[in-house]
């Protein structure tokens, strides 16, 4: 489900397949392990085939944990596909997917350099 690449000063975690409640424990562990060892974690979910709200909740939780520890969690690319659909249904971005609601700009930023 995840592939890790620690090159170029960042730690990239790539999630593929179903990012759903069924895999929440594994996704959570990937975030915990990455944030325990690295100051900047880049999340790449471009290979996801299915996304549900549990993944969004885990990303938001990991982001808060990173900030509290003086670390950074960012997305490799802006939200699209299934992830964008889930964000729209959850009310975290505009219904047409064009803009985030205030405080949710994270989903439209790219931080994986």
mmCIF file of C-alpha atoms in Angstrom:
data_model
loop_
_atom_site.group_PDB
_atom_site.id
_atom_site.type_symbol
_atom_site.label_atom_id
_atom_site.label_comp_id
_atom_site.label_asym_id
_atom_site.label_seq_id
_atom_site.Cartn_x
_atom_site.Cartn_y
_atom_site.Cartn_z
ATOM 1 C CA UNK A 1 0.000 0.000 0.000
ATOM 2 C CA UNK A 2 2.802 2.469 0.664
ATOM 3 C CA UNK A 3 6.221 3.020 -0.806
ATOM 4 C CA UNK A 4 8.702 5.237 0.964
ATOM 5 C CA UNK A 5 11.446 7.327 -0.614
ATOM 6 C CA UNK A 6 13.670 9.417 1.640
ATOM 7 C CA UNK A 7 15.644 11.310 -0.996
ATOM 8 C CA UNK A 8 16.257 15.052 -1.384
ATOM 9 C CA UNK A 9 15.625 16.080 2.229
ATOM 10 C CA UNK A 10 12.023 14.951 2.336
ATOM 11 C CA UNK A 11 10.374 11.664 3.115
ATOM 12 C CA UNK A 12 7.815 10.706 0.494
ATOM 13 C CA UNK A 13 5.110 8.205 1.342
ATOM 14 C CA UNK A 14 3.210 6.941 -1.690
ATOM 15 C CA UNK A 15 -0.177 5.390 -1.088
ATOM 16 C CA UNK A 16 -1.815 3.278 -3.761
ATOM 17 C CA UNK A 17 -4.889 1.120 -4.033
ATOM 18 C CA UNK A 18 -7.847 1.537 -1.700
ATOM 19 C CA UNK A 19 -7.372 4.285 0.897
ATOM 20 C CA UNK A 20 -10.404 3.315 2.921
ATOM 21 C CA UNK A 21 -11.427 2.486 6.464
ATOM 22 C CA UNK A 22 -10.467 -1.136 5.808
ATOM 23 C CA UNK A 23 -6.824 0.001 5.531
ATOM 24 C CA UNK A 24 -6.938 2.774 8.139
ATOM 25 C CA UNK A 25 -4.622 1.005 10.599
ATOM 26 C CA UNK A 26 -1.924 0.553 7.951
ATOM 27 C CA UNK A 27 -2.271 4.128 6.725
ATOM 28 C CA UNK A 28 -2.089 5.423 10.296
ATOM 29 C CA UNK A 29 1.079 3.416 10.974
ATOM 30 C CA UNK A 30 2.675 4.769 7.801
ATOM 31 C CA UNK A 31 2.052 8.326 8.993
ATOM 32 C CA UNK A 32 3.233 7.622 12.549
ATOM 33 C CA UNK A 33 6.449 5.961 11.358
ATOM 34 C CA UNK A 34 7.231 8.671 8.817
ATOM 35 C CA UNK A 35 6.591 11.552 11.227
ATOM 36 C CA UNK A 36 8.547 9.872 13.995
ATOM 37 C CA UNK A 37 11.672 9.795 11.847
ATOM 38 C CA UNK A 38 11.437 12.776 9.492
ATOM 39 C CA UNK A 39 10.816 16.530 9.646
ATOM 40 C CA UNK A 40 9.006 16.818 6.310
ATOM 41 C CA UNK A 41 6.690 14.113 5.001
ATOM 42 C CA UNK A 42 5.231 14.366 1.502
ATOM 43 C CA UNK A 43 2.079 12.344 0.850
ATOM 44 C CA UNK A 44 1.566 11.041 -2.670
ATOM 45 C CA UNK A 45 -1.854 9.484 -3.216
ATOM 46 C CA UNK A 46 -1.848 9.720 -7.011
ATOM 47 C CA UNK A 47 -1.926 5.915 -7.266
ATOM 48 C CA UNK A 48 -5.070 5.583 -5.137
ATOM 49 C CA UNK A 49 -7.899 3.657 -6.738
ATOM 50 C CA UNK A 50 -10.457 4.424 -4.019
ATOM 51 C CA UNK A 51 -10.584 7.019 -1.240
ATOM 52 C CA UNK A 52 -13.041 7.465 1.605
ATOM 53 C CA UNK A 53 -13.429 9.954 4.436
ATOM 54 C CA UNK A 54 -11.253 7.896 6.792
ATOM 55 C CA UNK A 55 -8.208 8.749 4.654
ATOM 56 C CA UNK A 56 -9.044 12.452 4.784
ATOM 57 C CA UNK A 57 -9.385 12.225 8.573
ATOM 58 C CA UNK A 58 -6.031 10.451 8.862
ATOM 59 C CA UNK A 59 -4.302 13.071 6.704
ATOM 60 C CA UNK A 60 -5.771 15.917 8.771
ATOM 61 C CA UNK A 61 -4.778 14.194 12.014
ATOM 62 C CA UNK A 62 -1.246 13.528 10.755
ATOM 63 C CA UNK A 63 -0.959 17.136 9.645
ATOM 64 C CA UNK A 64 -1.970 18.393 13.097
ATOM 65 C CA UNK A 65 0.458 15.995 14.776
ATOM 66 C CA UNK A 66 3.253 17.137 12.482
ATOM 67 C CA UNK A 67 2.586 20.810 13.226
ATOM 68 C CA UNK A 68 2.486 20.160 16.981
ATOM 69 C CA UNK A 69 5.911 18.510 16.718
ATOM 70 C CA UNK A 70 7.377 21.318 14.594
ATOM 71 C CA UNK A 71 7.299 19.137 11.493
ATOM 72 C CA UNK A 72 5.602 19.424 8.120
ATOM 73 C CA UNK A 73 3.213 17.193 6.188
ATOM 74 C CA UNK A 74 2.307 18.167 2.638
ATOM 75 C CA UNK A 75 0.761 16.704 -0.487
ATOM 76 C CA UNK A 76 2.874 15.784 -3.507
ATOM 77 C CA UNK A 77 0.129 17.142 -5.762
ATOM 78 C CA UNK A 78 -3.135 18.979 -5.267
ATOM 79 C CA UNK A 79 -6.239 16.924 -4.544
ATOM 80 C CA UNK A 80 -7.916 15.357 -7.569
ATOM 81 C CA UNK A 81 -9.966 12.323 -8.565
ATOM 82 C CA UNK A 82 -11.529 10.285 -5.756
ATOM 83 C CA UNK A 83 -9.807 12.388 -3.096
ATOM 84 C CA UNK A 84 -11.321 15.584 -4.492
ATOM 85 C CA UNK A 85 -14.747 13.905 -4.669
ATOM 86 C CA UNK A 86 -14.541 12.951 -0.977
ATOM 87 C CA UNK A 87 -13.436 16.474 -0.040
ATOM 88 C CA UNK A 88 -16.410 17.911 -1.947
ATOM 89 C CA UNK A 89 -18.900 15.577 -0.254
ATOM 90 C CA UNK A 90 -17.388 16.386 3.148
ATOM 91 C CA UNK A 91 -17.765 20.120 2.505
ATOM 92 C CA UNK A 92 -14.016 20.773 2.717
ATOM 93 C CA UNK A 93 -13.859 22.245 -0.785
ATOM 94 C CA UNK A 94 -16.373 24.053 -2.964
ATOM 95 C CA UNK A 95 -19.052 21.879 -4.531
ATOM 96 C CA UNK A 96 -17.494 22.382 -7.961
ATOM 97 C CA UNK A 97 -14.044 21.487 -6.608
ATOM 98 C CA UNK A 98 -12.627 24.841 -7.584
ATOM 99 C CA UNK A 99 -11.566 26.154 -4.182
ATOM 100 C CA UNK A 100 -11.168 25.057 -0.595
ATOM 101 C CA UNK A 101 -13.177 26.511 2.223
ATOM 102 C CA UNK A 102 -11.157 28.810 4.521
ATOM 103 C CA UNK A 103 -8.649 26.791 6.507
ATOM 104 C CA UNK A 104 -8.565 23.911 4.012
ATOM 105 C CA UNK A 105 -6.134 25.367 1.469
ATOM 106 C CA UNK A 106 -3.791 22.472 2.265
ATOM 107 C CA UNK A 107 -5.639 20.229 -0.203
ATOM 108 C CA UNK A 108 -4.785 22.570 -3.103
ATOM 109 C CA UNK A 109 -1.110 23.087 -2.327
ATOM 110 C CA UNK A 110 1.836 21.083 -3.552
ATOM 111 C CA UNK A 111 4.667 20.682 -1.094
ATOM 112 C CA UNK A 112 6.713 17.845 -2.466
ATOM 113 C CA UNK A 113 9.776 19.370 -4.025
#
